[in-house]
Amino acid sequence: MPDVTDSPSQGRSITGLILSGGGARAAYQVGVLAAIADLLPDAAHNPFPVIVGTSAGAINAVGLACGALHFTEAIHRLTQVWQGFHTHNVYRSDWAGVLQQSARFVGHSMLGLGGDVPVALLDNAPLRELLSRELDFSGIAAAVARRRLRAVAVTAFGYESAQAVTFYQGRAAIDPWFRHRRVGVPTRLGIEHLMASAAIPLIFPPVRVNREYFGDGAVRQSAPISPALHLGATRVLVVGVSNNARTSAETTQRNQTGKPPTLAQISGHMLNSTFIDNLESDIELLERINHLGRLVPPDARSKGLGSKPVDVLVISPSRPLDQIAARHRRELPAALRLFLRGPGATRASGAGVLSYLLFEPGYCNELIELGYQDAMGQKDELCRFLGLQQMPAPVINLGVEPRVAESPLQNVAEAMNPGAR
């Protein structure tokens, strides 16, 4: 097995994986990773020495890093978790939980009751229990020690410092970095870092790490690709959770109703601005820098002038995820449907918010399937990017009833567990 953590100065490419945030939308990332696992000639090989995640993407990133000694098994575990997700696995969705949290939120925010206890609209204590049960953080150190992983990082936003802090665990040779409102801090990753990175403002409560409270890392992450480059990546695969780049003018015009926006519509745009816009802007900026770098004459490059281009491959949904969420909105527990009906989140026009909160099997499995199909649609580009030989499409039928007939995605999960037939 080749050493995947060599320094970029040694002339070898180091591939970074960037998993953006987006709540339940992150199920899409699992489908993309499942497709990559199917393309690998060596099931155990980790093709991503550098793994960076934010918000729900941070959970996927750390889950992958914990199992970096066997990439396909790690994908299998992630797939199992996401395929079996229910809302109550992430936050309280029962009547007692929803009503109690709503009362706490109103009392704390409007009446000043509750003291210094962090509060939000939803109680995500079940997510902490799930992560504690499913993740073995010792796997990160083991993968780094055996040189199968260079570094893994998650980003959170400090409410007092107003900085995007990237907590990373990896080789000791990686230096911290300090930039305007974004820093890199070496640490031993744990549950608190993940809970902080996934704490969507107002929706989930902030989490204290050391001396400061942190929230979702996407809030002030002006350069989402930057942490991967600081950790040594020389090329990056970005798995997004938006199809903004594919949205046509016709679709935009069709969505214009002339009616006042609901609270859910406004919140949906705010969430999109938090999770999506910075990433898309950073990709565009990096492509421009790459273009300028290619204009530098070769003799000047040999003298260290100009910048070396960073190869970027982006995989993003081919269909609007809010439309998929709208079709599955009845999967929400009754208490949440009532709670979200007033703001308009249970209507088709408010499905943007729903697409972040709908942790239910029907929705998550459709996103996983979409991610798999979209990645396979870019199979040639993926193989070129990862330096893989073309592999035949999986044809094994292992007895799982797929959403689409002969879905190869199911083969990834079940190939690791033949006894499930």
PDB file of N, CA and C in Angstrom, residues 117-172:
ATOM      1  N   VAL A 117     -28.201  28.811  30.173  1.00  0.00           N
ATOM      2  CA  VAL A 117     -28.318  27.528  29.482  1.00  0.00           C
ATOM      3  C   VAL A 117     -28.566  27.772  27.996  1.00  0.00           C
ATOM      4  N   PRO A 118     -27.736  27.230  27.098  1.00  0.00           N
ATOM      5  CA  PRO A 118     -27.958  27.426  25.659  1.00  0.00           C
ATOM      6  C   PRO A 118     -29.302  26.833  25.248  1.00  0.00           C
ATOM      7  N   VAL A 119     -30.009  27.546  24.400  1.00  0.00           N
ATOM      8  CA  VAL A 119     -31.321  27.071  23.994  1.00  0.00           C
ATOM      9  C   VAL A 119     -31.516  27.332  22.509  1.00  0.00           C
ATOM     10  N   ALA A 120     -32.395  26.538  21.902  1.00  0.00           N
ATOM     11  CA  ALA A 120     -32.692  26.687  20.480  1.00  0.00           C
ATOM     12  C   ALA A 120     -34.068  26.099  20.223  1.00  0.00           C
ATOM     13  N   LEU A 121     -34.490  26.141  18.970  1.00  0.00           N
ATOM     14  CA  LEU A 121     -35.820  25.651  18.630  1.00  0.00           C
ATOM     15  C   LEU A 121     -35.953  24.146  18.812  1.00  0.00           C
ATOM     16  N   LEU A 122     -34.878  23.403  18.568  1.00  0.00           N
ATOM     17  CA  LEU A 122     -34.937  21.951  18.633  1.00  0.00           C
ATOM     18  C   LEU A 122     -33.863  21.416  19.576  1.00  0.00           C
ATOM     19  N   ASP A 123     -34.156  20.294  20.198  1.00  0.00           N
ATOM     20  CA  ASP A 123     -33.244  19.640  21.141  1.00  0.00           C
ATOM     21  C   ASP A 123     -32.547  18.485  20.414  1.00  0.00           C
ATOM     22  N   ASN A 124     -31.251  18.649  20.125  1.00  0.00           N
ATOM     23  CA  ASN A 124     -30.524  17.624  19.365  1.00  0.00           C
ATOM     24  C   ASN A 124     -29.713  16.680  20.252  1.00  0.00           C
ATOM     25  N   ALA A 125     -30.150  16.491  21.482  1.00  0.00           N
ATOM     26  CA  ALA A 125     -29.477  15.534  22.366  1.00  0.00           C
ATOM     27  C   ALA A 125     -29.431  14.125  21.776  1.00  0.00           C
ATOM     28  N   PRO A 126     -30.463  13.664  21.041  1.00  0.00           N
ATOM     29  CA  PRO A 126     -30.371  12.328  20.439  1.00  0.00           C
ATOM     30  C   PRO A 126     -29.197  12.175  19.477  1.00  0.00           C
ATOM     31  N   LEU A 127     -28.809  13.263  18.804  1.00  0.00           N
ATOM     32  CA  LEU A 127     -27.672  13.175  17.883  1.00  0.00           C
ATOM     33  C   LEU A 127     -26.385  12.873  18.641  1.00  0.00           C
ATOM     34  N   ARG A 128     -26.219  13.481  19.803  1.00  0.00           N
ATOM     35  CA  ARG A 128     -25.030  13.212  20.617  1.00  0.00           C
ATOM     36  C   ARG A 128     -24.969  11.728  21.001  1.00  0.00           C
ATOM     37  N   GLU A 129     -26.108  11.166  21.375  1.00  0.00           N
ATOM     38  CA  GLU A 129     -26.147   9.747  21.734  1.00  0.00           C
ATOM     39  C   GLU A 129     -25.807   8.870  20.529  1.00  0.00           C
ATOM     40  N   LEU A 130     -26.318   9.240  19.357  1.00  0.00           N
ATOM     41  CA  LEU A 130     -26.041   8.471  18.144  1.00  0.00           C
ATOM     42  C   LEU A 130     -24.559   8.491  17.791  1.00  0.00           C
ATOM     43  N   LEU A 131     -23.956   9.673  17.845  1.00  0.00           N
ATOM     44  CA  LEU A 131     -22.536   9.793  17.504  1.00  0.00           C
ATOM     45  C   LEU A 131     -21.664   9.030  18.501  1.00  0.00           C
ATOM     46  N   SER A 132     -22.019   9.107  19.769  1.00  0.00           N
ATOM     47  CA  SER A 132     -21.252   8.384  20.792  1.00  0.00           C
ATOM     48  C   SER A 132     -21.315   6.881  20.559  1.00  0.00           C
ATOM     49  N   ARG A 133     -22.432   6.429  20.038  1.00  0.00           N
ATOM     50  CA  ARG A 133     -22.622   4.996  19.808  1.00  0.00           C
ATOM     51  C   ARG A 133     -21.951   4.517  18.517  1.00  0.00           C
ATOM     52  N   GLU A 134     -21.936   5.351  17.502  1.00  0.00           N
ATOM     53  CA  GLU A 134     -21.519   4.902  16.176  1.00  0.00           C
ATOM     54  C   GLU A 134     -20.052   5.177  15.843  1.00  0.00           C
ATOM     55  N   LEU A 135     -19.438   6.175  16.482  1.00  0.00           N
ATOM     56  CA  LEU A 135     -18.096   6.593  16.088  1.00  0.00           C
ATOM     57  C   LEU A 135     -17.031   6.112  17.057  1.00  0.00           C
ATOM     58  N   ASP A 136     -15.954   5.595  16.503  1.00  0.00           N
ATOM     59  CA  ASP A 136     -14.780   5.199  17.285  1.00  0.00           C
ATOM     60  C   ASP A 136     -13.631   6.125  16.897  1.00  0.00           C
ATOM     61  N   PHE A 137     -13.440   7.177  17.676  1.00  0.00           N
ATOM     62  CA  PHE A 137     -12.463   8.199  17.325  1.00  0.00           C
ATOM     63  C   PHE A 137     -11.034   7.685  17.353  1.00  0.00           C
ATOM     64  N   SER A 138     -10.786   6.562  18.009  1.00  0.00           N
ATOM     65  CA  SER A 138      -9.434   6.010  18.020  1.00  0.00           C
ATOM     66  C   SER A 138      -8.988   5.592  16.624  1.00  0.00           C
ATOM     67  N   GLY A 139      -9.951   5.368  15.736  1.00  0.00           N
ATOM     68  CA  GLY A 139      -9.607   4.992  14.370  1.00  0.00           C
ATOM     69  C   GLY A 139      -8.855   6.084  13.631  1.00  0.00           C
ATOM     70  N   ILE A 140      -9.072   7.353  14.013  1.00  0.00           N
ATOM     71  CA  ILE A 140      -8.364   8.451  13.354  1.00  0.00           C
ATOM     72  C   ILE A 140      -6.869   8.361  13.643  1.00  0.00           C
ATOM     73  N   ALA A 141      -6.528   8.232  14.917  1.00  0.00           N
ATOM     74  CA  ALA A 141      -5.110   8.138  15.291  1.00  0.00           C
ATOM     75  C   ALA A 141      -4.464   6.918  14.664  1.00  0.00           C
ATOM     76  N   ALA A 142      -5.185   5.804  14.609  1.00  0.00           N
ATOM     77  CA  ALA A 142      -4.637   4.589  14.011  1.00  0.00           C
ATOM     78  C   ALA A 142      -4.363   4.790  12.529  1.00  0.00           C
ATOM     79  N   ALA A 143      -5.275   5.448  11.819  1.00  0.00           N
ATOM     80  CA  ALA A 143      -5.086   5.680  10.393  1.00  0.00           C
ATOM     81  C   ALA A 143      -3.934   6.637  10.127  1.00  0.00           C
ATOM     82  N   VAL A 144      -3.797   7.667  10.984  1.00  0.00           N
ATOM     83  CA  VAL A 144      -2.680   8.600  10.831  1.00  0.00           C
ATOM     84  C   VAL A 144      -1.356   7.877  11.109  1.00  0.00           C
ATOM     85  N   ALA A 145      -1.321   7.053  12.160  1.00  0.00           N
ATOM     86  CA  ALA A 145      -0.095   6.342  12.520  1.00  0.00           C
ATOM     87  C   ALA A 145       0.349   5.379  11.417  1.00  0.00           C
ATOM     88  N   ARG A 146      -0.611   4.771  10.726  1.00  0.00           N
ATOM     89  CA  ARG A 146      -0.292   3.826   9.654  1.00  0.00           C
ATOM     90  C   ARG A 146      -0.219   4.508   8.300  1.00  0.00           C
ATOM     91  N   ARG A 147      -0.246   5.825   8.311  1.00  0.00           N
ATOM     92  CA  ARG A 147      -0.046   6.646   7.118  1.00  0.00           C
ATOM     93  C   ARG A 147      -1.103   6.382   6.047  1.00  0.00           C
ATOM     94  N   ARG A 148      -2.305   6.093   6.482  1.00  0.00           N
ATOM     95  CA  ARG A 148      -3.438   5.971   5.563  1.00  0.00           C
ATOM     96  C   ARG A 148      -4.261   7.250   5.547  1.00  0.00           C
ATOM     97  N   LEU A 149      -3.924   8.169   6.441  1.00  0.00           N
ATOM     98  CA  LEU A 149      -4.648   9.431   6.545  1.00  0.00           C
ATOM     99  C   LEU A 149      -3.653  10.514   6.940  1.00  0.00           C
ATOM    100  N   ARG A 150      -3.722  11.629   6.232  1.00  0.00           N
ATOM    101  CA  ARG A 150      -2.849  12.750   6.566  1.00  0.00           C
ATOM    102  C   ARG A 150      -3.500  13.639   7.623  1.00  0.00           C
ATOM    103  N   ALA A 151      -4.776  13.969   7.420  1.00  0.00           N
ATOM    104  CA  ALA A 151      -5.478  14.813   8.395  1.00  0.00           C
ATOM    105  C   ALA A 151      -6.967  14.790   8.116  1.00  0.00           C
ATOM    106  N   VAL A 152      -7.746  15.015   9.171  1.00  0.00           N
ATOM    107  CA  VAL A 152      -9.182  15.212   9.062  1.00  0.00           C
ATOM    108  C   VAL A 152      -9.521  16.463   9.845  1.00  0.00           C
ATOM    109  N   ALA A 153     -10.458  17.262   9.334  1.00  0.00           N
ATOM    110  CA  ALA A 153     -10.756  18.542   9.972  1.00  0.00           C
ATOM    111  C   ALA A 153     -12.245  18.830   9.936  1.00  0.00           C
ATOM    112  N   VAL A 154     -12.715  19.528  10.970  1.00  0.00           N
ATOM    113  CA  VAL A 154     -14.096  20.016  11.018  1.00  0.00           C
ATOM    114  C   VAL A 154     -14.041  21.489  11.404  1.00  0.00           C
ATOM    115  N   THR A 155     -14.976  22.253  10.859  1.00  0.00           N
ATOM    116  CA  THR A 155     -14.985  23.695  11.102  1.00  0.00           C
ATOM    117  C   THR A 155     -16.204  24.097  11.909  1.00  0.00           C
ATOM    118  N   ALA A 156     -15.998  24.964  12.892  1.00  0.00           N
ATOM    119  CA  ALA A 156     -17.079  25.510  13.705  1.00  0.00           C
ATOM    120  C   ALA A 156     -16.898  27.019  13.810  1.00  0.00           C
ATOM    121  N   PHE A 157     -17.971  27.700  14.168  1.00  0.00           N
ATOM    122  CA  PHE A 157     -17.940  29.165  14.258  1.00  0.00           C
ATOM    123  C   PHE A 157     -17.989  29.606  15.713  1.00  0.00           C
ATOM    124  N   GLY A 158     -17.006  30.408  16.122  1.00  0.00           N
ATOM    125  CA  GLY A 158     -16.943  30.902  17.496  1.00  0.00           C
ATOM    126  C   GLY A 158     -17.809  32.140  17.671  1.00  0.00           C
ATOM    127  N   TYR A 159     -18.793  32.063  18.571  1.00  0.00           N
ATOM    128  CA  TYR A 159     -19.716  33.173  18.742  1.00  0.00           C
ATOM    129  C   TYR A 159     -19.055  34.391  19.385  1.00  0.00           C
ATOM    130  N   GLU A 160     -18.020  34.200  20.182  1.00  0.00           N
ATOM    131  CA  GLU A 160     -17.350  35.331  20.817  1.00  0.00           C
ATOM    132  C   GLU A 160     -16.216  35.866  19.952  1.00  0.00           C
ATOM    133  N   SER A 161     -15.423  34.985  19.380  1.00  0.00           N
ATOM    134  CA  SER A 161     -14.290  35.417  18.558  1.00  0.00           C
ATOM    135  C   SER A 161     -14.711  35.809  17.146  1.00  0.00           C
ATOM    136  N   ALA A 162     -15.907  35.362  16.718  1.00  0.00           N
ATOM    137  CA  ALA A 162     -16.394  35.613  15.345  1.00  0.00           C
ATOM    138  C   ALA A 162     -15.441  35.050  14.311  1.00  0.00           C
ATOM    139  N   GLN A 163     -14.806  33.925  14.640  1.00  0.00           N
ATOM    140  CA  GLN A 163     -13.877  33.279  13.720  1.00  0.00           C
ATOM    141  C   GLN A 163     -14.382  31.904  13.316  1.00  0.00           C
ATOM    142  N   ALA A 164     -14.066  31.525  12.093  1.00  0.00           N
ATOM    143  CA  ALA A 164     -14.292  30.157  11.655  1.00  0.00           C
ATOM    144  C   ALA A 164     -13.064  29.349  12.078  1.00  0.00           C
ATOM    145  N   VAL A 165     -13.254  28.463  13.039  1.00  0.00           N
ATOM    146  CA  VAL A 165     -12.143  27.691  13.605  1.00  0.00           C
ATOM    147  C   VAL A 165     -12.187  26.274  13.034  1.00  0.00           C
ATOM    148  N   THR A 166     -11.104  25.893  12.381  1.00  0.00           N
ATOM    149  CA  THR A 166     -10.988  24.540  11.836  1.00  0.00           C
ATOM    150  C   THR A 166     -10.182  23.694  12.812  1.00  0.00           C
ATOM    151  N   PHE A 167     -10.847  22.764  13.481  1.00  0.00           N
ATOM    152  CA  PHE A 167     -10.185  21.827  14.385  1.00  0.00           C
ATOM    153  C   PHE A 167      -9.717  20.628  13.548  1.00  0.00           C
ATOM    154  N   TYR A 168      -8.437  20.322  13.618  1.00  0.00           N
ATOM    155  CA  TYR A 168      -7.934  19.224  12.789  1.00  0.00           C
ATOM    156  C   TYR A 168      -7.072  18.269  13.596  1.00  0.00           C
ATOM    157  N   GLN A 169      -7.080  17.026  13.178  1.00  0.00           N
ATOM    158  CA  GLN A 169      -6.248  15.988  13.771  1.00  0.00           C
ATOM    159  C   GLN A 169      -5.495  15.315  12.639  1.00  0.00           C
ATOM    160  N   GLY A 170      -4.195  15.229  12.789  1.00  0.00           N
ATOM    161  CA  GLY A 170      -3.400  14.636  11.727  1.00  0.00           C
ATOM    162  C   GLY A 170      -1.935  14.580  12.088  1.00  0.00           C
ATOM    163  N   ARG A 171      -1.111  14.586  11.060  1.00  0.00           N
ATOM    164  CA  ARG A 171       0.332  14.484  11.274  1.00  0.00           C
ATOM    165  C   ARG A 171       0.869  15.700  12.014  1.00  0.00           C
ATOM    166  N   ALA A 172       1.870  15.467  12.842  1.00  0.00           N
ATOM    167  CA  ALA A 172       2.431  16.548  13.657  1.00  0.00           C
ATOM    168  C   ALA A 172       3.114  17.607  12.802  1.00  0.00           C
TER     169      ALA A 172
END
